[in-house]
Short mmCIF file of C-alpha atoms in Angstrom, two decimals:
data_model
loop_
_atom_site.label_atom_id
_atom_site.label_comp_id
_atom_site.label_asym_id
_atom_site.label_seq_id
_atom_site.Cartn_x
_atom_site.Cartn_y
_atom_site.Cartn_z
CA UNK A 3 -11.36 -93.45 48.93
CA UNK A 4 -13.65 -92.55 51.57
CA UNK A 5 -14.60 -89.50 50.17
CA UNK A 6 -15.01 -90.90 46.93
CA UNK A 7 -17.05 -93.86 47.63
CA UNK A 8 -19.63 -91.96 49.75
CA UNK A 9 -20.18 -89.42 47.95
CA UNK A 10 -20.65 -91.74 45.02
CA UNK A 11 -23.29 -93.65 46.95
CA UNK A 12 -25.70 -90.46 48.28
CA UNK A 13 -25.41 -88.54 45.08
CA UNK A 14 -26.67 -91.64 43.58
CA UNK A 15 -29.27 -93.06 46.21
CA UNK A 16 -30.66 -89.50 46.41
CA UNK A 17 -31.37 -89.45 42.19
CA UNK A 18 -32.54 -92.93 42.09
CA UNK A 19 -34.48 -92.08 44.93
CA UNK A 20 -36.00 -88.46 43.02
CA UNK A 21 -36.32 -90.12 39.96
CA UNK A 22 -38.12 -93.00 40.40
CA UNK A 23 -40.58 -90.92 42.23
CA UNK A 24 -40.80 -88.04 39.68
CA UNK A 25 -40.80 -90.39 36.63
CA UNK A 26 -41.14 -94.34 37.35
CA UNK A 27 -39.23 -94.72 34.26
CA UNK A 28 -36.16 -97.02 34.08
CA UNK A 29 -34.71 -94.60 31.21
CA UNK A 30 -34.95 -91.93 33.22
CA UNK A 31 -33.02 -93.41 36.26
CA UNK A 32 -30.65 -95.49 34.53
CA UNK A 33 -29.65 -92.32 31.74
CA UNK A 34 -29.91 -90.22 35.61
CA UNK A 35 -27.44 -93.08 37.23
CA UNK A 36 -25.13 -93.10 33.88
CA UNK A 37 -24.90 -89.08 33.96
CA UNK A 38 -24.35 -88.69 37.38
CA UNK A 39 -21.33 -91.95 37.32
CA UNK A 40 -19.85 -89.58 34.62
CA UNK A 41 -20.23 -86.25 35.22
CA UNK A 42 -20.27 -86.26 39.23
CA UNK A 43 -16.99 -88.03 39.32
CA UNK A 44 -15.87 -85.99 36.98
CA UNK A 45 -16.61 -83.22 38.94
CA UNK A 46 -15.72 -84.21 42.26
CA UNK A 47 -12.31 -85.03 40.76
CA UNK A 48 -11.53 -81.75 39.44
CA UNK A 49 -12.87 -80.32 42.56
CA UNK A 50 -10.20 -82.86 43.86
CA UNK A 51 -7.51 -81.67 41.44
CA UNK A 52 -8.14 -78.21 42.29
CA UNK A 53 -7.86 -78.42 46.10
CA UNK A 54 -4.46 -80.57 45.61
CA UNK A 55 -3.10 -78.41 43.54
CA UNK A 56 -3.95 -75.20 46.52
CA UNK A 57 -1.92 -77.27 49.09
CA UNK A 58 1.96 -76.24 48.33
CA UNK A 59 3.13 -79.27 49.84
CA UNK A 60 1.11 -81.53 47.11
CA UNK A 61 3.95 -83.09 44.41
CA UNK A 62 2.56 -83.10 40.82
CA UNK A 63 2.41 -87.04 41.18
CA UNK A 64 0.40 -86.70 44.64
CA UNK A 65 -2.14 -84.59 42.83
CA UNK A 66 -2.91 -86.69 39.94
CA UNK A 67 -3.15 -89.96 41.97
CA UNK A 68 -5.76 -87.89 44.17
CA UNK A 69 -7.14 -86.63 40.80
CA UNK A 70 -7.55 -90.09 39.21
CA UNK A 71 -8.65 -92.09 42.51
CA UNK A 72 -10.95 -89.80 42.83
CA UNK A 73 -12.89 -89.93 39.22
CA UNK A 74 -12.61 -93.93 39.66
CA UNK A 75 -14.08 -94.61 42.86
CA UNK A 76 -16.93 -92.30 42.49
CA UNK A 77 -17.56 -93.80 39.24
CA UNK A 78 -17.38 -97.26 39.86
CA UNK A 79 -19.25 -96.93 42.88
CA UNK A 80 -22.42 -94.94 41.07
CA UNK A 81 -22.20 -97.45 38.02
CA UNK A 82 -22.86 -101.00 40.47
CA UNK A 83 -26.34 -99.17 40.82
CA UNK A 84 -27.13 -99.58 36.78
CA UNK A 85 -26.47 -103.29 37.77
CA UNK A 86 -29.90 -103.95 39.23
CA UNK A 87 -31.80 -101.53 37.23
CA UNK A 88 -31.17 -103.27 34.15
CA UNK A 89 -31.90 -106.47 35.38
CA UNK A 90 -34.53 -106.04 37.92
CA UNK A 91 -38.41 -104.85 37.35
CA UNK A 92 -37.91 -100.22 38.38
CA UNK A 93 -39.67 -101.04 41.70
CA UNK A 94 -37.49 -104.17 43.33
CA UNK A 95 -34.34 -102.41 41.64
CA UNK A 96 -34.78 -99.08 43.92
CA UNK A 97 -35.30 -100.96 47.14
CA UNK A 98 -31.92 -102.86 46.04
CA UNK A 99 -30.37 -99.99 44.88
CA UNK A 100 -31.13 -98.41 48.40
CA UNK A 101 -30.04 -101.64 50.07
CA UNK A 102 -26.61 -101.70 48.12
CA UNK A 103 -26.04 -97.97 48.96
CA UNK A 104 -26.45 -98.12 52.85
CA UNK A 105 -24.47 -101.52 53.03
CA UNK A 106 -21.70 -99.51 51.21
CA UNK A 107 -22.19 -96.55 53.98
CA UNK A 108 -22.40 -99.12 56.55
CA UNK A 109 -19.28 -100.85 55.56
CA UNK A 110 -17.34 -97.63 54.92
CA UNK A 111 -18.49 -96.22 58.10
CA UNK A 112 -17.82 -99.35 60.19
CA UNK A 113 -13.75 -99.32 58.73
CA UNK A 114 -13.42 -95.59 59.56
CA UNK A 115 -14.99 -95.85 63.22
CA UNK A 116 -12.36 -98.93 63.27
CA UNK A 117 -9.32 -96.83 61.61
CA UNK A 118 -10.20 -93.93 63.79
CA UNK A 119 -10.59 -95.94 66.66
CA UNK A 120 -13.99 -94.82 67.57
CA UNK A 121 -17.36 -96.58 69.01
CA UNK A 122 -18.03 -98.42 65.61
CA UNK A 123 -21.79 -98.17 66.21
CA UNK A 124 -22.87 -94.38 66.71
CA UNK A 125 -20.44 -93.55 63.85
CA UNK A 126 -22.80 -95.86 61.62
CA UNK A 127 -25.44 -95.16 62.41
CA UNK A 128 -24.71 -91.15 62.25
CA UNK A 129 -23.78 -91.87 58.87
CA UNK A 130 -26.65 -94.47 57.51
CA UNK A 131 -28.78 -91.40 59.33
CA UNK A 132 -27.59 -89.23 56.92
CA UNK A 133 -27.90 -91.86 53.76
CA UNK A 134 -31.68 -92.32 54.55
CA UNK A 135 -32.60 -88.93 54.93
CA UNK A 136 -30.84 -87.81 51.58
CA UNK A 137 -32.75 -90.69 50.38
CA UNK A 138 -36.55 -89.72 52.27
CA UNK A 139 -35.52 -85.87 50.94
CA UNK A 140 -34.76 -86.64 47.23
CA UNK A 141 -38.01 -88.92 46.95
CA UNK A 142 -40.65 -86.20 48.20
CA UNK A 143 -38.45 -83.69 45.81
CA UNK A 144 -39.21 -86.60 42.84
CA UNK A 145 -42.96 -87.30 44.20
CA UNK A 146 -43.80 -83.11 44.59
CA UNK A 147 -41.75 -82.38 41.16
CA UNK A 148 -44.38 -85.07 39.57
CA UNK A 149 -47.68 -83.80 41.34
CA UNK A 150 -46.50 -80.27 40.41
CA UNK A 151 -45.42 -80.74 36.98
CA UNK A 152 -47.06 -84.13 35.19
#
């Protein structure tokens, strides 16, 4: 789940992020957001799938279940960001959409640090490092892509 969920959030923070700054059109980042929910998770599931399958220890049952939790959680967790982009004005619907994606890091970091049994707060903040700099990265990529291109 953890890898799942995570990645769901960055790849999708990061092309919300790119998007809005390349385009500042809501069909671009919601048709980005419902691509990426789709094909990412797909992705990232056979990717899953794949690796499973590589481990001879891994039951046909075991793979599939890693296969199909996989595809759902990443999915799930990149389609809650079409949730505020179809009902917000593109501007307040980012800054949510970046809100909802670190307090899904946050969360997920703070119940590994916990399950790990690790100093809950440089684990965090490691990770919500990470989040805002894919975020930062992806939105001078969308702003230079504009400038250069436009």
């Amino acid at each position: 789940m953890y890898f799942g969920a995570t990645s769901g959030v960055i790849t999708t923070v990061g092309l919300i992020a790119g998007l809005y700054a390349g385009t500042e059109s809501v069909v671009a980042v919601l048709g980005g957001i419902l691509v990426i929910a789709v094909a990412d998770a797909m992705s990232d599931a056979l990717g899953m799938h794949i690796a499973q399958e590589a481990d001879p220890d891994s039951t046909s049952d075991h793979i599939w279940a890693a296969t199909f939790a996989t595809f759902f959680t990443k999915f799930v967790v990149a389609i809650t960001f079409a949730i505020p982009v179809m009902w917000l004005p593109l501007q307040t619907a980012v800054i949510v959409s970046m809100c909802w994606g670190l307090v899904i890091i946050a969360l997920l970091s703070f119940f590994l640090a916990r399950g790990q049994q690790n100093a809950v707060l440089p684990v965090v903040f490691e990770h919500l490092g990470i989040a805002v700099a894919v975020i930062v990265i992806s939105y001078y990529i969308g702003a230079w892509v504009h400038t250069a291109f436009a």
